[in-house]
Structures are given as structure tokens and as C-alpha cells.
Amino acid sequence: ISKDGATTAACKLENKQDGEHQLTLDIGPDELRSSTTSTSPGRLTLKCGRYPWIDDRKEKEALDSCFIEAEHGNIVIKASNGKIRLEATDIEMVAKGEKTDRGNIKMTASENIIMESKKTLINAKNFYKMSTPQTMEIIANGVLKLYGKTIRGVTDAVDIKDSKVGGRNFQQRVKEGA
């Protein structure tokens, strides 16, 4: 039972010297019911997947060595004052959803998203949009191919007077943020 009497642990390992280093299997109250807590004042290392009985390197690489699953709820990986690094031979991100509001991957950065690769492929089934309120550059030091069934260019000049081929309606929608 914790000092304040609020939490009961079925099992607790505790380092009494620093009071922070501990592992508990909690049984109550409601928000901590059936939870496991590991607190470490320093580094926590989980290491697995050596498989000394398997000689084939490719066979070892194909195995799922560390598996974290939340049957319900979210998984949060947070570095309050540091970086999160994902490093592997390949990294796959998959989001599956049954309705249009599920199956999304969202990246948000307060400054930059920088991608570097030999080849970048983006395929959108229905819609693809690049947008910025400032400057956009598309640069190809080799060949730039641009294909569309119809290509229409609209400048902000149609704000005052529509062009002879139209475009003002599109410009107004963009200006309003639609």
C-alpha cells in the first residue's frame, strides 16, 4: 500500500536508497487498476532478439522480436526534453481504418519537415494538394515533367478583373481558404 493509501500494489520492487527506482504491479484504484509502472531515475534499456540458436541472419531479421500492443487506447511515446529516433533497416508506417475519419497518418512540426532520399514516390488515389501562404518552389535540375488532362494557371491578377478564360472563382476560393 502506498504511503498516501491511494494505491495498492500486488507486487512492488523498490530501491529504498533513492526512492525513485521501482517496479509495481498495481491493483487499484480505478485509473491504476491492473497497471504496471516502471520508474527509473536514469536510463531504461530493453534488449531482445539475439536468437543465438539461429544462424541465418535473414531468418533472424524476419522475426518479430519486440511486440507492443494496446488492445484498446493509445500508445504514447514521449520525450519531454529530447528526441525520438527510429532507426532500422526499413521503417513501415501503416494506419488502417474502416471509415473516412480513420486510417490517417498526421505529421505536424512547429518548424521543418525535412525528407531526404534517392527516390520519393507519392501516390494519391483521389486528391493531392500542396499549399503554402508564402513561397513555393518546384525545382528540377534535370527534366521536369508536368502532365494533366487539363492544366489551368491562375494568378492573383484575376482578383481585380477576371481573365478571358476565367479563373476568378478559383482564386476567390483559394483566397478564402476553401
GROMACS .gro file of C-alpha atoms in nm:
model
  178
    1ILE     CA    1   0.000   0.000   0.000
    2SER     CA    2   0.139   0.340  -0.098
    3LYS     CA    3   0.232   0.596   0.170
    4ASP     CA    4  -0.082   0.802   0.098
    5GLY     CA    5  -0.300   0.488   0.093
    6ALA     CA    6  -0.432   0.565  -0.258
    7THR     CA    7  -0.263   0.279  -0.444
    8THR     CA    8  -0.233  -0.089  -0.369
    9ALA     CA    9   0.033  -0.294  -0.545
   10ALA     CA   10   0.009  -0.669  -0.590
   11CYS     CA   11   0.386  -0.671  -0.630
   12LYS     CA   12   0.644  -0.394  -0.579
   13LEU     CA   13   1.020  -0.382  -0.625
   14GLU     CA   14   1.169  -0.064  -0.484
   15ASN     CA   15   1.515   0.083  -0.436
   16LYS     CA   16   1.489   0.246  -0.092
   17GLN     CA   17   1.823   0.431  -0.142
   18ASP     CA   18   1.688   0.680  -0.398
   19GLY     CA   19   1.312   0.622  -0.367
   20GLU     CA   20   1.260   0.668  -0.742
   21HIS     CA   21   1.378   0.337  -0.886
   22GLN     CA   22   1.084   0.095  -0.870
   23LEU     CA   23   0.858  -0.152  -1.050
   24THR     CA   24   0.498  -0.202  -0.939
   25LEU     CA   25   0.207  -0.419  -1.047
   26ASP     CA   26  -0.084  -0.206  -0.926
   27ILE     CA   27  -0.433  -0.333  -0.844
   28GLY     CA   28  -0.612  -0.008  -0.764
   29PRO     CA   29  -0.770   0.245  -0.765
   30ASP     CA   30  -0.964   0.269  -1.094
   31GLU     CA   31  -0.715   0.472  -1.304
   32LEU     CA   32  -0.428   0.244  -1.195
   33ARG     CA   33  -0.626  -0.080  -1.193
   34SER     CA   34  -0.420  -0.363  -1.347
   35SER     CA   35  -0.138  -0.127  -1.448
   36THR     CA   36   0.236  -0.188  -1.446
   37THR     CA   37   0.469   0.102  -1.367
   38SER     CA   38   0.845   0.108  -1.404
   39THR     CA   39   1.022   0.421  -1.281
   40SER     CA   40   1.389   0.475  -1.346
   41PRO     CA   41   1.585   0.787  -1.241
   42GLY     CA   42   1.836   0.706  -1.516
   43ARG     CA   43   1.826   0.502  -1.832
   44LEU     CA   44   1.583   0.219  -1.905
   45THR     CA   45   1.707  -0.039  -2.156
   46LEU     CA   46   1.503  -0.317  -2.312
   47LYS     CA   47   1.708  -0.554  -2.524
   48CYS     CA   48   1.593  -0.865  -2.703
   49GLY     CA   49   1.618  -1.061  -3.029
   50ARG     CA   50   1.971  -1.206  -3.028
   51TYR     CA   51   1.849  -1.562  -3.105
   52PRO     CA   52   2.189  -1.735  -3.056
   53TRP     CA   53   2.034  -2.068  -3.165
   54ILE     CA   54   1.951  -1.929  -3.513
   55ASP     CA   55   2.247  -1.892  -3.751
   56ASP     CA   56   2.071  -1.743  -4.055
   57ARG     CA   57   2.082  -1.361  -4.036
   58LYS     CA   58   1.786  -1.320  -4.275
   59GLU     CA   59   1.576  -1.559  -4.067
   60LYS     CA   60   1.651  -1.351  -3.755
   61GLU     CA   61   1.567  -1.027  -3.939
   62ALA     CA   62   1.222  -1.159  -4.037
   63LEU     CA   63   1.119  -1.234  -3.675
   64ASP     CA   64   0.906  -1.002  -3.460
   65SER     CA   65   1.134  -0.972  -3.157
   66CYS     CA   66   0.970  -0.691  -2.960
   67PHE     CA   67   0.594  -0.653  -2.974
   68ILE     CA   68   0.397  -0.377  -2.802
   69GLU     CA   69   0.019  -0.391  -2.839
   70ALA     CA   70  -0.258  -0.185  -2.684
   71GLU     CA   71  -0.585  -0.371  -2.749
   72HIS     CA   72  -0.775  -0.050  -2.669
   73GLY     CA   73  -0.649   0.302  -2.611
   74ASN     CA   74  -0.346   0.491  -2.733
   75ILE     CA   75   0.027   0.427  -2.725
   76VAL     CA   76   0.221   0.741  -2.631
   77ILE     CA   77   0.596   0.765  -2.676
   78LYS     CA   78   0.708   1.100  -2.538
   79ALA     CA   79   1.049   1.258  -2.490
   80SER     CA   80   0.978   1.568  -2.280
   81ASN     CA   81   1.328   1.708  -2.323
   82GLY     CA   82   1.490   1.510  -2.603
   83LYS     CA   83   1.448   1.346  -2.943
   84ILE     CA   84   1.270   1.032  -3.054
   85ARG     CA   85   1.481   0.834  -3.300
   86LEU     CA   86   1.350   0.544  -3.506
   87GLU     CA   87   1.634   0.352  -3.667
   88ALA     CA   88   1.602   0.029  -3.863
   89THR     CA   89   1.679  -0.143  -4.193
   90ASP     CA   90   1.329  -0.038  -4.309
   91ILE     CA   91   1.052   0.157  -4.135
   92GLU     CA   92   0.689   0.090  -4.224
   93MET     CA   93   0.402   0.305  -4.101
   94VAL     CA   94   0.053   0.166  -4.157
   95ALA     CA   95  -0.275   0.320  -4.042
   96LYS     CA   96  -0.588   0.113  -4.102
   97GLY     CA   97  -0.940   0.241  -4.071
   98GLU     CA   98  -1.283   0.139  -4.187
   99LYS     CA   99  -1.439   0.483  -4.231
  100THR     CA  100  -1.315   0.810  -4.380
  101ASP     CA  101  -1.221   0.950  -4.037
  102ARG     CA  102  -0.988   0.655  -3.963
  103GLY     CA  103  -0.668   0.527  -4.125
  104ASN     CA  104  -0.479   0.858  -4.120
  105ILE     CA  105  -0.114   0.944  -4.061
  106LYS     CA  106  -0.063   1.302  -3.943
  107MET     CA  107   0.273   1.478  -3.914
  108THR     CA  108   0.290   1.822  -3.755
  109ALA     CA  109   0.609   2.020  -3.694
  110SER     CA  110   0.642   2.369  -3.548
  111GLU     CA  111   0.936   2.434  -3.784
  112ASN     CA  112   1.050   2.193  -4.056
  113ILE     CA  113   0.972   1.856  -4.207
  114ILE     CA  114   1.282   1.751  -4.399
  115MET     CA  115   1.279   1.441  -4.617
  116GLU     CA  116   1.587   1.315  -4.800
  117SER     CA  117   1.605   1.006  -5.018
  118LYS     CA  118   1.730   0.879  -5.352
  119LYS     CA  119   1.371   0.842  -5.467
  120THR     CA  120   1.044   0.976  -5.327
  121LEU     CA  121   0.714   0.843  -5.459
  122ILE     CA  122   0.375   0.984  -5.360
  123ASN     CA  123   0.055   0.830  -5.496
  124ALA     CA  124  -0.284   0.972  -5.406
  125LYS     CA  125  -0.598   0.784  -5.514
  126ASN     CA  126  -0.837   1.083  -5.521
  127PHE     CA  127  -0.678   1.414  -5.426
  128TYR     CA  128  -0.330   1.563  -5.377
  129LYS     CA  129  -0.266   1.922  -5.270
  130MET     CA  130   0.042   2.124  -5.187
  131SER     CA  131  -0.034   2.462  -5.037
  132THR     CA  132   0.153   2.748  -4.871
  133PRO     CA  133   0.062   3.108  -4.789
  134GLN     CA  134   0.416   3.212  -4.882
  135THR     CA  135   0.667   3.094  -5.146
  136MET     CA  136   0.664   2.753  -5.318
  137GLU     CA  137   0.945   2.628  -5.535
  138ILE     CA  138   0.941   2.327  -5.765
  139ILE     CA  139   1.292   2.269  -5.898
  140ALA     CA  140   1.428   2.002  -6.130
  141ASN     CA  141   1.791   2.040  -6.231
  142GLY     CA  142   1.725   1.768  -6.489
  143VAL     CA  143   1.394   1.715  -6.670
  144LEU     CA  144   1.067   1.843  -6.517
  145LYS     CA  145   0.762   1.660  -6.647
  146LEU     CA  146   0.420   1.801  -6.574
  147TYR     CA  147   0.113   1.624  -6.708
  148GLY     CA  148  -0.255   1.687  -6.661
  149LYS     CA  149  -0.565   1.625  -6.868
  150THR     CA  150  -0.620   1.998  -6.841
  151ILE     CA  151  -0.372   2.248  -6.699
  152ARG     CA  152  -0.503   2.586  -6.590
  153GLY     CA  153  -0.285   2.855  -6.443
  154VAL     CA  154  -0.440   3.132  -6.235
  155THR     CA  155  -0.257   3.431  -6.089
  156ASP     CA  156  -0.374   3.684  -5.835
  157ALA     CA  157  -0.426   3.932  -6.122
  158VAL     CA  158  -0.784   3.796  -6.159
  159ASP     CA  159  -0.865   3.943  -5.815
  160ILE     CA  160  -0.949   4.276  -5.979
  161LYS     CA  161  -1.067   4.161  -6.323
  162ASP     CA  162  -1.141   3.805  -6.438
  163SER     CA  163  -0.929   3.677  -6.727
  164LYS     CA  164  -1.082   3.594  -7.065
  165VAL     CA  165  -1.059   3.221  -6.980
  166GLY     CA  166  -1.190   3.260  -6.624
  167GLY     CA  167  -1.014   3.171  -6.301
  168ARG     CA  168  -1.154   3.432  -6.063
  169ASN     CA  169  -1.388   3.185  -5.888
  170PHE     CA  170  -1.094   2.951  -5.820
  171GLN     CA  171  -0.878   3.239  -5.698
  172GLN     CA  172  -1.154   3.358  -5.462
  173ARG     CA  173  -1.198   3.006  -5.315
  174VAL     CA  174  -0.822   2.979  -5.257
  175LYS     CA  175  -0.812   3.327  -5.104
  176GLU     CA  176  -1.096   3.236  -4.864
  177GLY     CA  177  -0.915   2.916  -4.767
  178ALA     CA  178  -1.165   2.669  -4.916
   0.00000   0.00000   0.00000
